[in-house]
JSON list of C-alpha atoms in Angstrom, two decimals:
[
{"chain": "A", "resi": 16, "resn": "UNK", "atom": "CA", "xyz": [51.40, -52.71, 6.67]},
{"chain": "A", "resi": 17, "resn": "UNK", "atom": "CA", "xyz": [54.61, -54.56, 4.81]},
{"chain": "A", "resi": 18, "resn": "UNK", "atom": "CA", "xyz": [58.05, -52.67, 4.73]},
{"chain": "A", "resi": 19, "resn": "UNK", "atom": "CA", "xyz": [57.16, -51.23, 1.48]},
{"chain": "A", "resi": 20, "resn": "UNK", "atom": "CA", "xyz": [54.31, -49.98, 2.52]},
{"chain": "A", "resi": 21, "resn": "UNK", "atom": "CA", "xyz": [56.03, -48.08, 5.64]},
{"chain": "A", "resi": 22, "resn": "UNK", "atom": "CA", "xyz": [58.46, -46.94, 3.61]},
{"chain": "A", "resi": 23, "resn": "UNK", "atom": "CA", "xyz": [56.01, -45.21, 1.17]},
{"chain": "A", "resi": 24, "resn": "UNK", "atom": "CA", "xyz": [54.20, -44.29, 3.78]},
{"chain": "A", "resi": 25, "resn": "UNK", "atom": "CA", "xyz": [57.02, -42.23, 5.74]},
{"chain": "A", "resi": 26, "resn": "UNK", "atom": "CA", "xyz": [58.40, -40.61, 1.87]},
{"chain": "A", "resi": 27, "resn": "UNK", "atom": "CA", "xyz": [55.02, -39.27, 1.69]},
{"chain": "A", "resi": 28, "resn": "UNK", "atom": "CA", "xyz": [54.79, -38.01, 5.17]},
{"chain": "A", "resi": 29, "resn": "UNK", "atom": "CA", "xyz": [58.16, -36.15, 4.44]},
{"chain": "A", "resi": 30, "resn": "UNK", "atom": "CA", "xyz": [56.88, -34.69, 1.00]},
{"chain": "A", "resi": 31, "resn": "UNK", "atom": "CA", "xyz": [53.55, -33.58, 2.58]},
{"chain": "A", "resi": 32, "resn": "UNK", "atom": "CA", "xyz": [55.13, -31.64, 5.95]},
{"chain": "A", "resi": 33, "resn": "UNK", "atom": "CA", "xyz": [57.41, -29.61, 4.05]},
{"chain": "A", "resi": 34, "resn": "UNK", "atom": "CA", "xyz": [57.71, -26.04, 5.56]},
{"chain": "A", "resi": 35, "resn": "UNK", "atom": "CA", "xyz": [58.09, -22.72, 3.33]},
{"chain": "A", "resi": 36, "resn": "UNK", "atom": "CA", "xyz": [61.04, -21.90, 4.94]},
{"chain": "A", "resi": 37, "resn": "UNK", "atom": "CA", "xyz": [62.56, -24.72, 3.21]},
{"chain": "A", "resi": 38, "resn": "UNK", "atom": "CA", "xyz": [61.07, -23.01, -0.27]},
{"chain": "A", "resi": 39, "resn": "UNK", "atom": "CA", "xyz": [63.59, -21.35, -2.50]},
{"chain": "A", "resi": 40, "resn": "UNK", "atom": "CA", "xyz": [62.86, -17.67, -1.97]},
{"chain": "A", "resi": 41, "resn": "UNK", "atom": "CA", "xyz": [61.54, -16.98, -5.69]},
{"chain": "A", "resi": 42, "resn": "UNK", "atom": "CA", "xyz": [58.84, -19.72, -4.97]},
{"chain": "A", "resi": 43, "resn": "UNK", "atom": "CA", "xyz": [55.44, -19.08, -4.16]},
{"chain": "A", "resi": 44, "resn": "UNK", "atom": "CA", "xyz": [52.62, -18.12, -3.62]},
{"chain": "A", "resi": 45, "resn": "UNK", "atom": "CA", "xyz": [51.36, -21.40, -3.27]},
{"chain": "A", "resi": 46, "resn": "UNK", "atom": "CA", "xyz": [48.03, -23.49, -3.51]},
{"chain": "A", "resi": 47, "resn": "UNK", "atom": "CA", "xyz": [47.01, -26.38, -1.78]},
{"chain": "A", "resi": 48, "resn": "UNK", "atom": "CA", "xyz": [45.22, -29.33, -4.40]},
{"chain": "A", "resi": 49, "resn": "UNK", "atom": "CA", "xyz": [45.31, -32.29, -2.02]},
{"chain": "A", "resi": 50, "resn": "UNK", "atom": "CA", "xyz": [47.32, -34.95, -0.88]},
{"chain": "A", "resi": 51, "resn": "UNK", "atom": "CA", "xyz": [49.09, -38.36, -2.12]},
{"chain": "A", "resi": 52, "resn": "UNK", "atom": "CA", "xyz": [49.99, -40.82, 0.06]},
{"chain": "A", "resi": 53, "resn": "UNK", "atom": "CA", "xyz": [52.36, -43.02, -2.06]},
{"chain": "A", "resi": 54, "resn": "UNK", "atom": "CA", "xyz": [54.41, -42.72, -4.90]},
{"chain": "A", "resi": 55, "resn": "UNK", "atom": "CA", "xyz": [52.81, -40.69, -8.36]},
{"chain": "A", "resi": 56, "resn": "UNK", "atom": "CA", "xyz": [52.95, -42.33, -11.62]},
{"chain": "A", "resi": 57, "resn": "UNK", "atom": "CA", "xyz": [55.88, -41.33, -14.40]},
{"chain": "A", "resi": 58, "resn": "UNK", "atom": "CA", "xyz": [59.84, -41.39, -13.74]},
{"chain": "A", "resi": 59, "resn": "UNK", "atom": "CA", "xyz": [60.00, -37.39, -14.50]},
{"chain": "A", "resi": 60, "resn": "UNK", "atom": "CA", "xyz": [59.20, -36.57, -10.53]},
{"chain": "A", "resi": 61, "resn": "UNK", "atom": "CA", "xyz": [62.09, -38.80, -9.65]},
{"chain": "A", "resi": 62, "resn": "UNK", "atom": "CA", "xyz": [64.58, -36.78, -11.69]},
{"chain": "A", "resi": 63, "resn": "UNK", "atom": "CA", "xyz": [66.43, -34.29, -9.48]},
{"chain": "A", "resi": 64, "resn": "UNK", "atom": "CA", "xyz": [67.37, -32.27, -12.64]},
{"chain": "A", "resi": 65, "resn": "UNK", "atom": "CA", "xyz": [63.38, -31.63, -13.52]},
{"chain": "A", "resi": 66, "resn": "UNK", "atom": "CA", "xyz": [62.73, -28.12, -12.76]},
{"chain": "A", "resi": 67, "resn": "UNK", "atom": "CA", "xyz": [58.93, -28.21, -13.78]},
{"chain": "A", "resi": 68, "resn": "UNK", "atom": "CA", "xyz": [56.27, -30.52, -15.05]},
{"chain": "A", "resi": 69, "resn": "UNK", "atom": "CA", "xyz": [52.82, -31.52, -16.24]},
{"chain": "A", "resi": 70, "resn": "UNK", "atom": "CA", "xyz": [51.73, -33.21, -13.68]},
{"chain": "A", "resi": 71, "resn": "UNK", "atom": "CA", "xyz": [48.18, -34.77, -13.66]},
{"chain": "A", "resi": 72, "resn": "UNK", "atom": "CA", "xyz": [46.10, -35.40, -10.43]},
{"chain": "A", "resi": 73, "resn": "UNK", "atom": "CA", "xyz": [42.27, -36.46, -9.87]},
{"chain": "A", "resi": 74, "resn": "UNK", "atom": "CA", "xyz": [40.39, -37.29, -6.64]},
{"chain": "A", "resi": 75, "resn": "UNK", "atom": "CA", "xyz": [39.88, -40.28, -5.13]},
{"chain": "A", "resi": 76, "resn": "UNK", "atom": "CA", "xyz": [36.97, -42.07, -3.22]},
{"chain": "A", "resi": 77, "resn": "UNK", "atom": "CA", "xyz": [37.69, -40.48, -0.10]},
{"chain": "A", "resi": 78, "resn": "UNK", "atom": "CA", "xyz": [37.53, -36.92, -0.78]},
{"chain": "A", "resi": 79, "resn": "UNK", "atom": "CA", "xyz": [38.52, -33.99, -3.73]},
{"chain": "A", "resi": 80, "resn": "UNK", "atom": "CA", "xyz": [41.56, -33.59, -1.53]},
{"chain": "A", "resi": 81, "resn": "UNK", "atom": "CA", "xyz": [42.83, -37.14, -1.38]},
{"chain": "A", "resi": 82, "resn": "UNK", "atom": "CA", "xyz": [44.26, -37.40, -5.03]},
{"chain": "A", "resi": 83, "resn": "UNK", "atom": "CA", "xyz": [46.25, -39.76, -7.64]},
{"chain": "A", "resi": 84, "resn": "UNK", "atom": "CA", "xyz": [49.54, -37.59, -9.09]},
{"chain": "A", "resi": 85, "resn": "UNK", "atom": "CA", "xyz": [51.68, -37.94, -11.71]},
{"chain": "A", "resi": 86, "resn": "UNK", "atom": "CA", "xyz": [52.73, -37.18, -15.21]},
{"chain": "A", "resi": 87, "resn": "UNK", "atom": "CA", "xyz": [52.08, -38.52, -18.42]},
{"chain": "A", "resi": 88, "resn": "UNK", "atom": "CA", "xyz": [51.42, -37.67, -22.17]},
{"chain": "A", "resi": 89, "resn": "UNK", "atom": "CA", "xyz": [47.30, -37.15, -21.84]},
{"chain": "A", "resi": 90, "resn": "UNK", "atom": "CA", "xyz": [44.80, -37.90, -19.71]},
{"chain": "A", "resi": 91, "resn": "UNK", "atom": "CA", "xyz": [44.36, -41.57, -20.82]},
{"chain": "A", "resi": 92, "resn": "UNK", "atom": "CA", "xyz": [48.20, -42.52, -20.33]},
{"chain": "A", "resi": 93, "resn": "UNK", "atom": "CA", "xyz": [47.93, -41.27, -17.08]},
{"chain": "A", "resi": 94, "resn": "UNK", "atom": "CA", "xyz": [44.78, -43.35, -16.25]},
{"chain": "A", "resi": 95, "resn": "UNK", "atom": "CA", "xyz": [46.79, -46.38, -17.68]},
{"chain": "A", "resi": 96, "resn": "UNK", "atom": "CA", "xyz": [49.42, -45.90, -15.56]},
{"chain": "A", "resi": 97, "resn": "UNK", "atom": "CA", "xyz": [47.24, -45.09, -11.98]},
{"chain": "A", "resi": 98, "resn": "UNK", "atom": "CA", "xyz": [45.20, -48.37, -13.46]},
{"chain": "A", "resi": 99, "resn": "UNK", "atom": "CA", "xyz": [48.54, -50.52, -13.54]},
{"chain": "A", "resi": 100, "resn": "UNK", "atom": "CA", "xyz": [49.75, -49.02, -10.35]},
{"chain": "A", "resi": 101, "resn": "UNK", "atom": "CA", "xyz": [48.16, -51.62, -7.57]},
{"chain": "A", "resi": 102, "resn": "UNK", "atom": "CA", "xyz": [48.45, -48.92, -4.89]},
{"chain": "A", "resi": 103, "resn": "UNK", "atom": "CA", "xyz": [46.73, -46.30, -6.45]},
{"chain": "A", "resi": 104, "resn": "UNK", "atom": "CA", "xyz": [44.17, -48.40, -7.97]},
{"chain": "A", "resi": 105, "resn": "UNK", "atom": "CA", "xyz": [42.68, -48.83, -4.68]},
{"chain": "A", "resi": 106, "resn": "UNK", "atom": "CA", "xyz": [41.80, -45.64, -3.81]},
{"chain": "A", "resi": 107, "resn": "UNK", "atom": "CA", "xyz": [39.03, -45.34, -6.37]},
{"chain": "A", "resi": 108, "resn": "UNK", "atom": "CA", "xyz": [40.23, -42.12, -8.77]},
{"chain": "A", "resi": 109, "resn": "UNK", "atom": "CA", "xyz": [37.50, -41.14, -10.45]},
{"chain": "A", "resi": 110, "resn": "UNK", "atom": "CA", "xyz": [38.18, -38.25, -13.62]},
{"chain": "A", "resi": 111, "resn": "UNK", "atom": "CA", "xyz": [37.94, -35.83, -14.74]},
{"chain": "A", "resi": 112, "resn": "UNK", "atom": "CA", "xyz": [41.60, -35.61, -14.27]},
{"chain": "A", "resi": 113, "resn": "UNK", "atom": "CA", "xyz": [43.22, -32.11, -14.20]},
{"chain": "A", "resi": 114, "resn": "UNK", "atom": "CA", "xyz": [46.36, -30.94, -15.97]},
{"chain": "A", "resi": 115, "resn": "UNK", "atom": "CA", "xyz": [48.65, -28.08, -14.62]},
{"chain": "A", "resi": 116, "resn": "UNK", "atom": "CA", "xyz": [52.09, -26.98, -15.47]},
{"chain": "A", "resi": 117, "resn": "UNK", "atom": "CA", "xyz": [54.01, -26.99, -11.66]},
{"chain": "A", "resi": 118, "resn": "UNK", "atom": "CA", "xyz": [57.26, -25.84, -10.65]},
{"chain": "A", "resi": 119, "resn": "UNK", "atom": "CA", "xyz": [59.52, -29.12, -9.15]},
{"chain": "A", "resi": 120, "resn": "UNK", "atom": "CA", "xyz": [61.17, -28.61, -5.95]},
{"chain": "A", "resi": 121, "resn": "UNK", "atom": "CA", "xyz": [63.37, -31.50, -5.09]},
{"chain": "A", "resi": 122, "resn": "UNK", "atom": "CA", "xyz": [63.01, -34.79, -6.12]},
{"chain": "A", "resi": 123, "resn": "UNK", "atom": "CA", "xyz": [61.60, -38.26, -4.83]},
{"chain": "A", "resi": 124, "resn": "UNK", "atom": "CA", "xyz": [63.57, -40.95, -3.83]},
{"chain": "A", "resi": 125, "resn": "UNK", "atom": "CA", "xyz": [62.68, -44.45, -5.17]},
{"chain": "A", "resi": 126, "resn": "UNK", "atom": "CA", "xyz": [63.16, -48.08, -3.25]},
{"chain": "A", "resi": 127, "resn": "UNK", "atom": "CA", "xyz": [64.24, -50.75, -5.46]}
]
């Protein structure tokens, strides 16, 4: 694995183990879709002013619970941007994509 690759491997590993207790008490209930291990697609999940999204997610080769994420206009701007993404390309998404509305807590960080 490079640096990079450790990197958004650990920011991942962060985003995925976070408890409730660190949930905002008017949070909830929650559902579990799956898990991304890397960064989504679109700047908006970056933002730590974005309260709530569209995000976009679809499964991958290895399972319905092993998933692409991001945001985007429509369903073909997001498979544009997981296409031009050389991480996520790898893992094989497959649509039909799904669109929710999701509230934001916190915000990733970015390496540059």
């Amino acid at each position: 694995m490079t640096s990079t690759a450790d990197s958004r491997a650990e920011e991942a590993e962060k985003w995925r183990a976070v408890s409730p207790d660190g949930m905002p008490s008017e949070c909830g209930p929650f559902t579990f879709i799956g898990a991304l291990e890397g960064y989504p697609v679109g700047d908006i999940l970056f933002d730590d002013t974005v309260t709530a999204a569209e995000l976009w997610w679809a499964p991958t080769r290895y399972g319905p619970r092993w998933l692409v994420l991001g945001t985007a206009a429509d369903e073909s701007s997001f498979w544009r941007l997981v296409d031009d993404d050389d991480d996520l390309n790898t893992l094989g998404a497959h649509g039909p994509a799904t669109r929710r509305r999701a509230t934001i807590i916190g915000a990733l960080a970015q390496d540059n």
